[in-house]
Amino acid sequence: MKITIKHIGEMAGVSAAAVSKALNGHSDISEETKTRILEICKQVGYTRNEIARNLAKGKSNMIGLLIPDISSPIYSEVFKGLDIQAREHGYCLFLCDTNRDIELEKKYVRTLMEKRVSGIIVAPVSNSVDHIEEITRNSIPIVYIGGKVNDNMGNYVTVDNFYGSKTAVDYLIKLGHREIYMVCDRDNTKTMADRIKGYETVMQENNCNPVVYVDGAGRKWRESGYFQTKHILSLGKIPSAIFCSSDMVAIGVMEAVLEKGLRVPEDISIVGYDDAAFASLPTINLTTIAQPKFEMGKKTFNLLYKIIKSHNSDYKNREIVKPELVIRGTCIQLKGN
Amino acid sequence: MKITIKHIGEMAGVSAAAVSKALNGHSDISEETKTRILEICKQVGYTRNEIARNLAKGKSNMIGLLIPDISSPIYSEVFKGLDIQAREHGYCLFLCDTNRDIELEKKYVRTLMEKRVSGIIVAPVSNSVDHIEEITRNSIPIVYIGGKVNDNMGNYVTVDNFYGSKTAVDYLIKLGHREIYMVCDRDNTKTMADRIKGYETVMQENNCNPVVYVDGAGRKWRESGYFQTKHILSLGKIPSAIFCSSDMVAIGVMEAVLEKGLRVPEDISIVGYDDAAFASLPTINLTTIAQPKFEMGKKTFNLLYKIIKSHNSDYKNREIVKPELVIRGTCIQLKGN
DNA sequence: CTGAAAGCGCTAACAT
DNA sequence: ATGTTAGCGCTTTCAG
């Protein structure tokens, strides 16, 4: 039998209400009784019941977080940024790993509603979020994040992929490269489209011929980079640089390049995208575009917080953050420049 | 104003109790009214209130999970194993990232108690867990996991580090190596002690001289592997193989070896420990000992579940799982064998 | 089969 | 400054 404020009240010779006030630091209670009550709580090891508390207050100070895969390093960093910010504002994050499964995503949204969370942050599994809004019916603030974000979603924070891509290719151009290919894995998101657009824009600005490979075989990540590059290298004409749609793709690209007996960066320069955890490992040392993951986490929480506080559940609070070039060892200055 | 079972009751012309029964699939209600009630719930978009429900039932079907750092790949895999198992048994995981901070760990334990979770799984930040047991006071089942586990903890599931280490060194011996060093970073856990013991045991069994470097400068991970190896290589005598206390250490070791102009595995074979996510990357391709992370997650939940169900909060339910050698490309068969 | 009533532990007016 | 009284929304005996 757990001990309640009523018990504490009896022990202290006061009412339960008084105990509640003491516990919550209300002002309408004398310092003296307050300390006495608190003392007793400590002594008997009282632990307040959040469940009852939340019911009485009609809220839960929890924020639901839907993530496609927490073992993906990018999301775990975002999580940490969110977490620290949430704690600072007295909220708890409730993490749900949707495992890239729409059904599970729906199930979790329902769970979160039942738990009466104050808001939801979701990195959606798919480009459309109709299935989740159908459940929430506008009854709770939602902020979207992640690679699937697009303008059909209401509130979101995302990163400027067009800008990131431009930065990467600009850098390559500055290094004297002109034959720069882009290789992408299969991913029909706005994120990907923007990255490609950024690449094409810079190429055209510099009168270079854009060559983008998008995986037609439906492969993803490293596998996609590997096989596409194998194909490219078999064609005879070798680009001086390859810009990859992600670091995982870059890994596959490097693999194929090395296998062919070519060197990185001496023969081919490579730029990735994401700044995944492994990108900084010595034997990889990949030059790449860094997503400000931790920052994004913070910004996202702050945006949600603002919406919650303003009770303005209405649409289109958006924030776009800028990524950054991280120069490591996979690019080389072209001779004669 | 949220809609409650009372409202539903009114609409259906029944009592709130009846609605509750329908919602929970109790048998003492006619099929007919039940379907009518459920129909209405669907139509008006009723979402049951878990908070009230939990209060009434006196429990929360949540399991607290304390992890030092969710961005560490090993923990995120464990999480996923736990998660899937928890879901299957109708529980929710409540993840708390303690950020390797004892104070935060304590704070979260308190939070979990307040939330009346059914049990706690903790990968502790430190070798001692007194600070957490002081808070829980045996009032809730706890299972410990992770690298800090030792016999001072009650219930735990861990992996057989002695065995894992033996397996690694046995493999090296079989490959014809006799001059095998072990390099460890700073980490005074039982885990580390067991790994060292396993190494020493096999070396002695084979009449080889064990040489273990433990970082005296207090460095960790890659940095530790790097500097210690640099030192080793400066000594003139080069071992034919290095067994590392972790994959991160192995990365540092490789870095130093490569920097010295030596090749892996032609000049020096390397074995890691953990099978971190990056170990399988093409340019790393590290032979290592794999922790059955996902499996461990499952086993851990099952153990906790057993304890919860048996109401036997008493001590020393333990499970030890066996790691496995993963052969990749950083070891070579010695000539003349 | 159905409903009335009590209560889970706490908070928040509203008295006193 | 303190206590009284109602709930919060649901579950659960216990009658009918």
XYZ file of C-alpha atoms (C1' of nucleotides) in Angstrom:
706
model
C 0.000 0.000 0.000
C 1.556 3.197 -1.203
C 1.570 6.207 1.037
C -0.459 9.229 -0.015
C -0.722 12.878 0.861
C -3.620 11.984 3.097
C -1.350 9.826 5.213
C 1.207 12.546 5.309
C -1.502 14.947 6.367
C -2.494 12.746 9.261
C 1.066 12.423 10.411
C 1.588 16.152 10.255
C -1.785 16.925 11.746
C -2.919 18.853 8.710
C -5.231 18.312 5.756
C -4.291 16.697 2.499
C -4.753 20.053 0.833
C -2.087 21.541 3.020
C 0.298 18.804 2.022
C -0.449 19.424 -1.611
C 0.292 23.081 -1.152
C 3.536 22.389 0.607
C 4.601 19.957 -2.070
C 3.839 22.365 -4.854
C 5.370 25.383 -3.268
C 2.200 27.391 -3.022
C 2.433 30.581 -1.067
C -0.673 30.244 1.033
C 0.936 28.115 3.670
C 3.202 29.026 6.549
C 6.876 28.338 6.268
C 6.710 26.417 9.481
C 4.083 23.830 8.578
C 5.526 23.604 5.150
C 8.932 22.535 6.372
C 7.331 20.178 8.847
C 5.348 18.517 6.094
C 8.297 18.304 3.772
C 10.335 16.827 6.567
C 7.820 14.059 7.087
C 7.635 13.368 3.378
C 11.360 12.889 3.314
C 11.373 10.678 6.352
C 8.707 8.287 5.212
C 9.969 8.332 1.650
C 6.859 9.748 0.100
C 6.758 9.683 -3.672
C 4.075 11.756 -5.220
C 1.717 10.130 -7.650
C 2.085 11.738 -11.036
C -0.834 9.830 -12.412
C -3.271 11.274 -9.938
C -1.643 14.618 -10.268
C -2.001 14.659 -14.005
C -5.586 13.581 -13.829
C -6.435 16.319 -11.412
C -4.617 18.911 -13.446
C -5.922 17.601 -16.708
C -2.568 17.403 -18.403
C 0.513 15.283 -18.534
C 3.578 17.440 -19.175
C 4.698 14.840 -21.660
C 5.663 15.371 -25.249
C 5.369 12.466 -27.631
C 8.184 11.871 -30.057
C 7.831 9.660 -33.106
C 11.058 8.572 -34.725
C 11.434 6.110 -37.599
C 14.524 4.520 -36.126
C 16.347 5.605 -33.025
C 19.399 3.595 -33.981
C 19.946 5.954 -36.860
C 22.547 8.372 -35.554
C 20.886 11.395 -36.962
C 17.740 10.835 -34.973
C 19.489 10.021 -31.778
C 21.219 13.386 -31.926
C 17.971 15.160 -32.591
C 16.536 13.302 -29.670
C 19.250 14.543 -27.386
C 18.707 18.123 -28.431
C 14.999 17.797 -27.852
C 15.502 16.041 -24.578
C 17.698 18.637 -23.010
C 15.367 21.403 -24.050
C 12.285 19.567 -22.875
C 13.796 18.937 -19.482
C 14.642 22.561 -19.147
C 10.999 23.448 -19.603
C 9.684 20.814 -17.255
C 8.525 18.388 -19.902
C 9.301 14.740 -20.430
C 9.865 13.231 -23.819
C 8.084 10.028 -24.565
C 10.008 8.350 -27.335
C 8.300 6.020 -29.771
C 10.353 4.162 -32.335
C 8.012 3.628 -35.242
C 10.436 1.283 -36.924
C 9.574 2.791 -40.313
C 6.205 1.128 -40.090
C 3.122 3.177 -40.832
C 0.836 0.929 -38.856
C 3.036 1.210 -35.827
C 3.177 4.936 -36.349
C -0.586 5.115 -36.229
C -0.717 2.935 -33.185
C 1.708 5.165 -31.359
C -0.188 8.289 -32.272
C -3.230 6.750 -30.679
C -1.260 5.786 -27.622
C 0.000 9.331 -27.296
C -3.501 10.704 -27.530
C -4.632 8.342 -24.830
C -1.788 9.463 -22.650
C -2.946 13.036 -23.173
C 0.473 14.306 -24.141
C 0.767 18.044 -24.540
C 2.144 17.837 -28.032
C 3.705 15.565 -30.582
C 6.879 15.797 -32.586
C 7.039 13.451 -35.485
C 9.665 12.488 -37.979
C 7.224 10.808 -40.315
C 7.796 7.513 -42.018
C 6.224 8.679 -45.264
C 5.797 11.833 -47.287
C 2.156 12.040 -46.378
C 0.931 12.407 -42.832
C -2.774 12.136 -43.518
C -3.004 8.942 -41.566
C -1.764 10.629 -38.469
C -3.792 13.823 -38.756
C -6.828 11.666 -39.234
C -6.240 10.395 -35.748
C -5.306 13.619 -34.038
C -8.015 15.614 -35.757
C -6.323 18.853 -34.977
C -6.830 18.332 -31.280
C -3.181 18.539 -30.386
C -0.137 20.493 -31.549
C 2.170 18.636 -33.906
C 5.531 19.625 -35.266
C 7.132 17.647 -38.050
C 10.808 17.109 -38.598
C 13.118 14.892 -40.596
C 13.818 13.982 -44.159
C 10.228 13.468 -45.212
C 9.086 16.952 -44.343
C 7.372 18.866 -47.110
C 4.996 21.756 -47.513
C 1.893 19.641 -47.088
C 2.733 19.444 -43.444
C 1.616 22.178 -41.104
C 4.261 23.071 -38.573
C 7.740 21.864 -39.241
C 11.388 22.487 -38.794
C 13.702 21.316 -41.449
C 17.045 22.076 -42.926
C 17.801 23.925 -46.094
C 18.837 21.109 -48.379
C 19.095 23.303 -51.420
C 21.562 25.498 -49.618
C 23.528 22.545 -48.263
C 23.867 21.029 -51.655
C 24.946 24.305 -53.173
C 27.580 24.718 -50.507
C 29.015 21.310 -51.260
C 29.177 21.791 -54.996
C 30.469 25.328 -54.690
C 33.319 23.943 -52.677
C 34.118 21.370 -55.318
C 34.026 24.021 -58.021
C 36.313 26.212 -56.022
C 38.710 23.285 -55.852
C 38.789 23.310 -59.621
C 36.467 20.433 -60.346
C 34.144 20.640 -63.319
C 33.220 17.055 -63.940
C 31.186 16.438 -60.886
C 28.592 13.712 -60.820
C 25.888 13.364 -58.271
C 24.779 9.932 -57.129
C 21.589 9.424 -55.183
C 19.868 6.411 -53.795
C 16.210 5.782 -54.141
C 14.287 8.322 -52.156
C 11.459 10.406 -53.538
C 11.385 13.031 -50.837
C 11.448 16.763 -51.055
C 14.728 16.560 -49.208
C 16.271 14.631 -52.062
C 14.722 16.823 -54.688
C 16.160 19.912 -53.036
C 19.596 18.401 -52.817
C 19.539 17.592 -56.479
C 18.269 21.040 -57.345
C 21.099 22.616 -55.394
C 23.614 20.556 -57.284
C 22.133 21.364 -60.657
C 21.919 25.037 -59.907
C 25.580 25.402 -59.090
C 26.627 23.274 -62.037
C 24.656 25.438 -64.412
C 25.875 28.631 -62.838
C 29.369 27.441 -63.676
C 28.570 26.152 -67.111
C 29.208 22.604 -66.072
C 27.161 19.706 -67.230
C 25.136 18.221 -64.397
C 25.066 14.445 -64.352
C 22.853 12.960 -61.698
C 22.395 9.278 -61.132
C 19.282 8.318 -59.262
C 19.063 4.685 -58.387
C 16.680 3.093 -60.807
C 16.941 -0.304 -59.194
C 15.374 0.932 -56.003
C 18.469 0.308 -53.921
C 19.276 2.409 -50.907
C 22.276 3.655 -49.010
C 25.634 2.067 -49.391
C 24.483 -0.619 -51.739
C 23.091 1.978 -54.043
C 26.267 4.029 -54.028
C 28.363 0.973 -54.617
C 26.549 -0.435 -57.611
C 25.905 2.852 -59.311
C 29.530 3.841 -59.008
C 30.644 0.483 -60.306
C 28.529 1.164 -63.304
C 29.829 4.690 -63.719
C 33.428 3.567 -63.559
C 32.784 0.870 -66.120
C 31.752 3.537 -68.587
C 35.301 4.684 -69.144
C 34.877 8.350 -68.435
C 35.793 9.085 -64.856
C 34.485 12.192 -63.108
C 36.923 14.128 -61.003
C 34.453 14.315 -58.148
C 31.276 12.673 -56.924
C 28.741 14.387 -54.752
C 26.599 11.904 -52.857
C 23.064 12.306 -51.609
C 24.067 10.935 -48.231
C 27.066 9.687 -46.294
C 25.827 6.153 -46.556
C 25.786 6.460 -50.295
C 29.261 7.974 -50.126
C 30.525 4.912 -48.311
C 29.311 2.729 -51.128
C 30.822 5.066 -53.666
C 34.178 4.949 -51.941
C 34.004 1.206 -51.792
C 33.534 0.938 -55.544
C 36.241 3.509 -56.246
C 38.767 1.741 -54.052
C 37.851 -1.591 -55.508
C 38.589 -0.254 -58.955
C 42.082 0.588 -57.777
C 41.435 4.299 -57.769
C 42.365 6.507 -54.854
C 40.320 8.956 -52.823
C 40.856 11.850 -53.140
C 43.806 11.684 -55.544
C 41.780 10.207 -58.380
C 38.293 11.065 -57.322
C 37.081 13.552 -54.754
C 34.001 12.669 -52.768
C 31.548 14.714 -50.766
C 28.843 13.166 -48.635
C 25.780 14.558 -46.948
C 24.625 14.283 -43.318
C 27.834 14.102 -41.340
C 26.907 10.737 -39.943
C 28.848 9.549 -36.927
C 31.141 7.372 -38.984
C 32.098 10.197 -41.336
C 34.734 11.402 -38.907
C 36.399 8.030 -38.444
C 40.049 8.126 -39.496
C 39.838 5.636 -42.329
C 36.770 7.341 -43.733
C 37.390 10.974 -43.019
C 34.624 12.110 -45.278
C 34.086 15.685 -46.337
C 30.386 16.235 -45.995
C 27.483 18.516 -45.244
C 26.548 18.532 -41.582
C 23.000 18.715 -40.429
C 22.795 20.688 -37.226
C 21.048 17.804 -35.530
C 21.343 18.859 -31.959
C 20.385 22.420 -32.807
C 17.428 21.169 -34.740
C 16.257 19.227 -31.736
C 16.353 22.339 -29.651
C 14.647 24.495 -32.240
C 11.954 21.905 -32.704
C 11.120 21.729 -29.058
C 11.039 25.478 -28.792
C 8.656 25.727 -31.688
C 6.332 23.143 -30.208
C 6.535 24.831 -26.865
C 5.542 28.119 -28.389
C 2.541 26.513 -30.031
C 1.471 24.782 -26.854
C 1.727 27.938 -24.829
C -0.036 30.112 -27.338
C -2.920 27.642 -27.579
C -2.728 28.601 -31.165
C -2.990 25.232 -32.772
C -3.160 26.818 -36.147
C -0.952 26.139 -39.009
C 2.310 26.810 -40.623
C 4.802 27.621 -37.969
C 7.975 26.782 -39.785
C 11.650 27.002 -39.286
C 14.444 26.220 -41.678
C 17.969 25.842 -40.440
C 21.144 26.007 -42.446
C 23.525 23.081 -42.760
C 27.274 23.433 -42.907
C 30.167 22.109 -44.910
C 32.579 19.972 -42.925
C 35.893 19.713 -44.668
C 37.779 16.503 -44.081
C 39.996 14.455 -46.301
C 38.081 13.220 -49.328
C 38.507 16.195 -51.626
C 41.539 17.475 -53.408
C 42.433 20.685 -55.167
C 42.737 20.005 -58.869
C 46.154 20.740 -60.373
C 46.487 23.567 -62.805
C 44.070 25.772 -60.960
C -13.611 19.856 -23.579
C -12.674 16.261 -24.156
C -15.380 13.682 -24.479
C -15.632 11.039 -21.753
C -17.282 7.694 -21.231
C -20.052 9.498 -19.451
C -20.895 11.402 -22.609
C -20.748 8.227 -24.594
C -23.048 6.648 -22.056
C -25.598 9.390 -22.458
C -25.530 9.087 -26.192
C -25.977 5.361 -26.035
C -28.546 5.545 -23.301
C -26.458 3.515 -20.895
C -24.307 4.148 -17.873
C -20.643 5.023 -17.887
C -19.949 1.655 -16.324
C -21.447 -0.067 -19.302
C -19.248 1.912 -21.635
C -16.221 0.965 -19.609
C -17.142 -2.663 -19.864
C -17.669 -2.465 -23.583
C -14.374 -0.714 -24.063
C -12.478 -3.261 -22.063
C -14.105 -6.299 -23.532
C -15.701 -7.503 -20.349
C -18.076 -10.389 -20.690
C -20.924 -9.106 -18.575
C -22.460 -7.015 -21.271
C -24.645 -7.980 -24.198
C -23.132 -8.144 -27.629
C -25.779 -5.807 -28.847
C -25.208 -2.854 -26.518
C -21.523 -3.432 -26.747
C -21.418 -2.968 -30.493
C -23.733 0.009 -30.218
C -21.429 1.655 -27.734
C -18.327 0.903 -29.733
C -20.017 2.280 -32.786
C -20.700 5.571 -31.091
C -17.159 5.761 -29.773
C -15.874 5.414 -33.273
C -18.266 7.973 -34.664
C -17.527 10.696 -32.188
C -13.834 9.900 -32.147
C -13.617 8.982 -28.521
C -10.114 8.559 -27.148
C -9.897 6.910 -23.809
C -8.036 8.646 -21.058
C -5.093 6.525 -20.011
C -4.321 8.778 -17.109
C -7.671 8.262 -15.468
C -7.542 4.635 -16.363
C -4.181 4.127 -14.777
C -5.227 5.938 -11.656
C -8.295 3.801 -11.285
C -6.376 0.620 -11.904
C -3.450 1.683 -9.813
C -0.807 0.935 -12.392
C 0.697 2.335 -15.519
C 1.826 -0.465 -17.830
C 5.000 1.472 -18.419
C 8.520 0.257 -18.022
C 11.221 2.784 -17.342
C 14.481 2.480 -19.214
C 17.636 4.275 -18.158
C 20.363 4.464 -20.757
C 23.625 6.376 -20.465
C 23.534 7.530 -24.063
C 21.001 6.550 -26.665
C 23.248 7.758 -29.445
C 25.633 4.963 -28.637
C 24.748 2.297 -31.172
C 24.960 -0.532 -28.737
C 22.236 0.910 -26.570
C 19.967 1.801 -29.382
C 19.973 -1.822 -30.481
C 19.240 -2.986 -26.994
C 16.431 -0.493 -26.911
C 14.909 -1.909 -30.028
C 15.014 -5.432 -28.674
C 13.387 -4.298 -25.482
C 10.844 -2.236 -27.298
C 9.530 -4.971 -29.497
C 9.249 -7.349 -26.609
C 7.554 -4.786 -24.393
C 4.986 -3.990 -27.038
C 4.224 -7.636 -27.432
C 3.341 -7.829 -23.768
C 1.263 -4.683 -23.709
C 3.845 -2.481 -22.068
C 5.296 0.837 -23.123
C 8.926 1.713 -22.705
C 9.701 5.064 -21.242
C 13.206 5.930 -22.322
C 15.411 8.183 -20.239
C 18.799 9.215 -21.528
C 20.883 9.784 -18.443
C 23.651 11.356 -20.460
C 26.242 9.563 -18.279
C 25.313 11.887 -15.463
C 24.640 10.389 -12.058
C 22.529 13.291 -10.915
C 20.341 13.015 -13.950
C 20.138 9.299 -13.396
C 18.825 9.891 -9.911
C 16.385 12.458 -11.121
C 14.997 10.074 -13.692
C 14.638 7.285 -11.190
C 12.524 9.600 -9.107
C 10.480 10.580 -12.125
C 9.864 6.947 -12.918
C 8.727 6.258 -9.389
C 6.341 9.168 -9.588
C 4.964 7.835 -12.808
C 4.371 4.531 -11.075
C 6.089 2.474 -13.719
C 5.816 -1.268 -13.342
C 9.524 -1.833 -13.457
C 12.844 -0.303 -14.364
C 15.647 -1.436 -16.605
C 18.859 0.409 -16.090
C 22.192 0.477 -17.818
C 23.934 2.262 -14.978
C 26.342 5.100 -15.373
C 28.643 3.829 -12.658
C 29.781 0.581 -11.127
C 27.754 1.216 -8.026
C 23.999 1.598 -8.049
C 23.523 2.476 -4.411
C 22.277 5.909 -5.323
C 19.449 4.449 -7.278
C 18.456 1.713 -4.849
C 18.381 4.336 -2.178
C 15.570 5.946 -4.079
C 13.629 2.878 -5.100
C 13.994 1.226 -1.713
C 13.158 -2.148 -3.111
C 9.677 -1.010 -3.948
C 9.931 -1.793 -7.624
C 11.578 -4.460 -9.777
C 14.844 -3.440 -11.377
C 16.975 -5.260 -13.909
C 20.453 -4.051 -14.721
C 22.214 -4.318 -18.030
C 25.230 -2.891 -19.778
C 28.939 -2.652 -19.347
C 28.900 -1.577 -15.724
C 27.048 -4.624 -14.470
C 28.720 -6.535 -11.677
C 27.785 -8.930 -8.916
C 26.841 -6.205 -6.493
C 23.732 -5.663 -8.532
C 20.682 -7.784 -7.925
C 18.971 -8.806 -11.112
C 20.921 -8.426 -14.285
C 21.526 -9.680 -17.743
C 24.961 -9.348 -19.151
C 27.235 -10.941 -21.643
C 30.088 -13.331 -20.994
C 33.087 -11.107 -21.549
C 35.572 -13.702 -20.441
C 34.251 -16.059 -23.045
C 34.172 -13.400 -25.746
C 37.741 -12.450 -25.120
C 38.851 -16.060 -25.145
C 37.122 -16.602 -28.441
C 38.939 -13.669 -29.976
C 42.362 -14.670 -28.790
C 41.792 -18.326 -29.613
C 41.093 -17.250 -33.132
C 44.308 -15.282 -33.327
C 46.285 -18.206 -31.943
C 44.715 -20.509 -34.467
C 45.862 -18.101 -37.150
C 49.410 -18.663 -35.930
C 49.896 -15.507 -33.908
C 51.910 -15.679 -30.720
C 52.889 -12.113 -30.136
C 49.526 -10.705 -29.354
C 49.194 -7.539 -27.333
C 46.028 -6.324 -25.744
C 45.297 -2.622 -25.561
C 42.591 -1.228 -23.342
C 41.338 2.231 -22.646
C 40.604 3.510 -19.220
C 37.658 1.689 -17.767
C 37.632 0.009 -14.406
C 34.599 -2.159 -14.900
C 34.106 -5.836 -14.373
C 33.463 -6.009 -18.081
C 36.971 -4.833 -18.791
C 38.510 -7.034 -16.131
C 36.816 -10.076 -17.636
C 37.995 -9.239 -21.101
C 41.543 -8.946 -19.902
C 41.258 -12.164 -17.960
C 40.036 -13.995 -21.034
C 43.003 -12.724 -23.008
C 45.505 -13.686 -20.362
C 44.021 -17.110 -19.921
C 44.339 -18.050 -23.548
C 47.818 -16.613 -23.806
C 48.997 -18.643 -20.868
C 47.297 -21.771 -22.109
C 49.384 -21.411 -25.219
C 52.597 -20.470 -23.497
C 52.526 -17.011 -24.928
C 53.525 -13.956 -23.025
C 50.542 -11.734 -22.299
C 51.225 -8.062 -22.759
C 48.356 -5.826 -21.818
C 48.392 -2.073 -22.068
C 45.863 -0.281 -19.961
C 45.692 3.420 -20.559
C 47.525 5.082 -17.744
C 46.773 8.541 -18.983
C 43.043 8.087 -18.470
C 42.209 8.392 -22.140
C 39.270 6.629 -23.635
C 38.197 5.087 -26.899
C 39.912 5.948 -30.093
C 42.275 8.440 -28.581
C 43.465 5.852 -26.141
C 44.038 3.251 -28.841
C 45.854 5.743 -30.979
C 48.338 7.033 -28.467
C 49.076 3.736 -26.833
C 49.729 2.122 -30.185
C 51.946 4.968 -31.221
C 53.947 4.315 -28.143
C 54.037 0.572 -28.725
C 55.243 1.002 -32.275
C 57.957 3.375 -31.174
C 59.413 0.631 -29.000
C 60.825 -1.243 -31.962
C 59.294 -4.612 -31.314
C 56.107 -4.988 -33.270
C 53.484 -7.513 -32.234
C 51.889 -9.591 -34.955
C 48.435 -8.890 -33.599
C 46.620 -6.507 -31.303
C 43.460 -7.368 -29.454
C 41.508 -4.288 -28.457
C 39.160 -3.827 -25.562
C 36.603 -2.218 -27.837
C 35.985 -1.313 -31.445
C 36.533 2.336 -30.693
C 39.943 1.504 -29.323
C 40.575 -0.609 -32.405
C 39.892 2.377 -34.611
C 42.564 4.339 -32.818
C 44.941 1.424 -33.040
C 44.411 1.134 -36.772
C 44.955 4.823 -37.158
C 48.346 4.639 -35.485
C 49.344 1.529 -37.390
C 48.442 3.061 -40.735
C 50.161 6.271 -39.839
C 53.326 4.340 -39.145
C 53.167 3.025 -42.697
C 52.221 -0.464 -41.598
C 49.388 -2.377 -43.157
C 46.389 -4.083 -41.618
C 46.273 -7.040 -41.630
C 49.473 -7.790 -43.549
C 51.768 -6.358 -40.896
C 49.503 -6.357 -37.900
C 46.241 -8.179 -37.323
C 43.609 -6.451 -35.272
C 40.566 -7.683 -33.392
C 38.035 -5.367 -31.823
C 35.236 -5.893 -29.369
C 31.548 -4.882 -29.593
C 30.746 -5.059 -33.265
C 29.820 -1.420 -33.332
C 27.867 -0.215 -36.327
C 30.935 1.167 -38.048
C 32.866 -2.105 -37.743
C 31.200 -3.432 -40.847
C 31.937 -0.414 -43.010
C 34.032 -1.352 -46.030
C 37.097 0.704 -45.221
C 37.103 -0.554 -41.656
C 35.944 -4.105 -41.984
C 36.956 -4.989 -38.488
C 37.065 -8.508 -37.139
C 35.466 -8.277 -33.747
C 33.395 -9.827 -30.999
C 29.699 -9.161 -31.382
C 27.443 -8.489 -28.466
C 24.017 -9.942 -29.100
C 22.422 -6.563 -28.479
C 18.976 -7.158 -29.827
C 18.773 -10.540 -28.164
C 19.884 -9.008 -24.910
C 17.113 -6.495 -25.114
C 14.580 -9.231 -25.485
C 16.038 -11.355 -22.727
C 16.132 -8.372 -20.424
C 12.519 -7.531 -20.915
C 11.509 -11.111 -20.408
C 13.414 -11.290 -17.174
C 11.815 -8.122 -15.877
C 8.423 -9.322 -16.975
C 8.899 -12.533 -15.073
C 9.815 -10.622 -11.947
C 6.867 -8.269 -12.276
C 4.440 -11.094 -12.762
C 5.784 -13.214 -9.973
C 5.595 -10.298 -7.535
C 8.809 -11.761 -6.349
C 10.892 -8.684 -6.030
C 13.658 -10.687 -4.499
C 17.142 -10.837 -5.673
C 19.525 -12.344 -8.084
C 17.683 -13.250 -11.200
C 20.527 -13.307 -13.638
C 21.183 -14.168 -17.193
C 24.438 -14.288 -19.077
C 24.481 -14.447 -22.830
C 27.333 -15.470 -25.067
C 28.948 -13.123 -27.570
C 30.197 -14.231 -30.946
C 33.240 -13.790 -33.126
C 32.567 -11.891 -36.334
C 35.296 -12.536 -38.846
C 35.975 -9.704 -41.235
C 39.134 -8.452 -42.812
C 41.590 -7.288 -40.159
C 43.267 -10.590 -39.355
C 45.652 -12.658 -41.394
C 46.942 -16.192 -41.204
C 50.603 -16.099 -40.309
C 52.954 -17.634 -42.841
C 54.747 -20.790 -41.959
C 51.825 -22.227 -40.105
C -27.042 -7.990 -18.260
C -26.991 -3.199 -16.318
C -26.330 0.681 -13.172
C -25.361 3.077 -8.773
C -21.809 4.249 -5.932
C -17.406 4.376 -4.105
C -12.865 5.445 -4.825
C -7.940 5.817 -7.186
C -4.596 10.291 -5.228
C -4.326 14.656 -6.205
C -5.609 19.745 -7.194
C -8.218 23.886 -6.900
C -11.710 26.822 -5.721
C -13.971 28.331 -1.874
C -14.829 28.972 2.729
C -13.222 29.725 7.446
C -2.934 30.174 6.943
C -5.678 26.082 6.827
C -9.424 22.970 5.861
C -13.619 21.577 3.186
C -15.493 20.192 -0.798
C -15.722 18.922 -5.378
C -14.205 16.982 -8.927
C -10.484 14.858 -12.819
C -12.295 10.164 -15.925
C -12.165 5.742 -15.246
C -12.704 0.963 -12.941
C -14.905 -2.034 -9.945
C -17.585 -4.133 -6.570
C -22.159 -4.906 -5.506
C -27.189 -4.690 -6.007
C -30.912 -5.117 -8.814
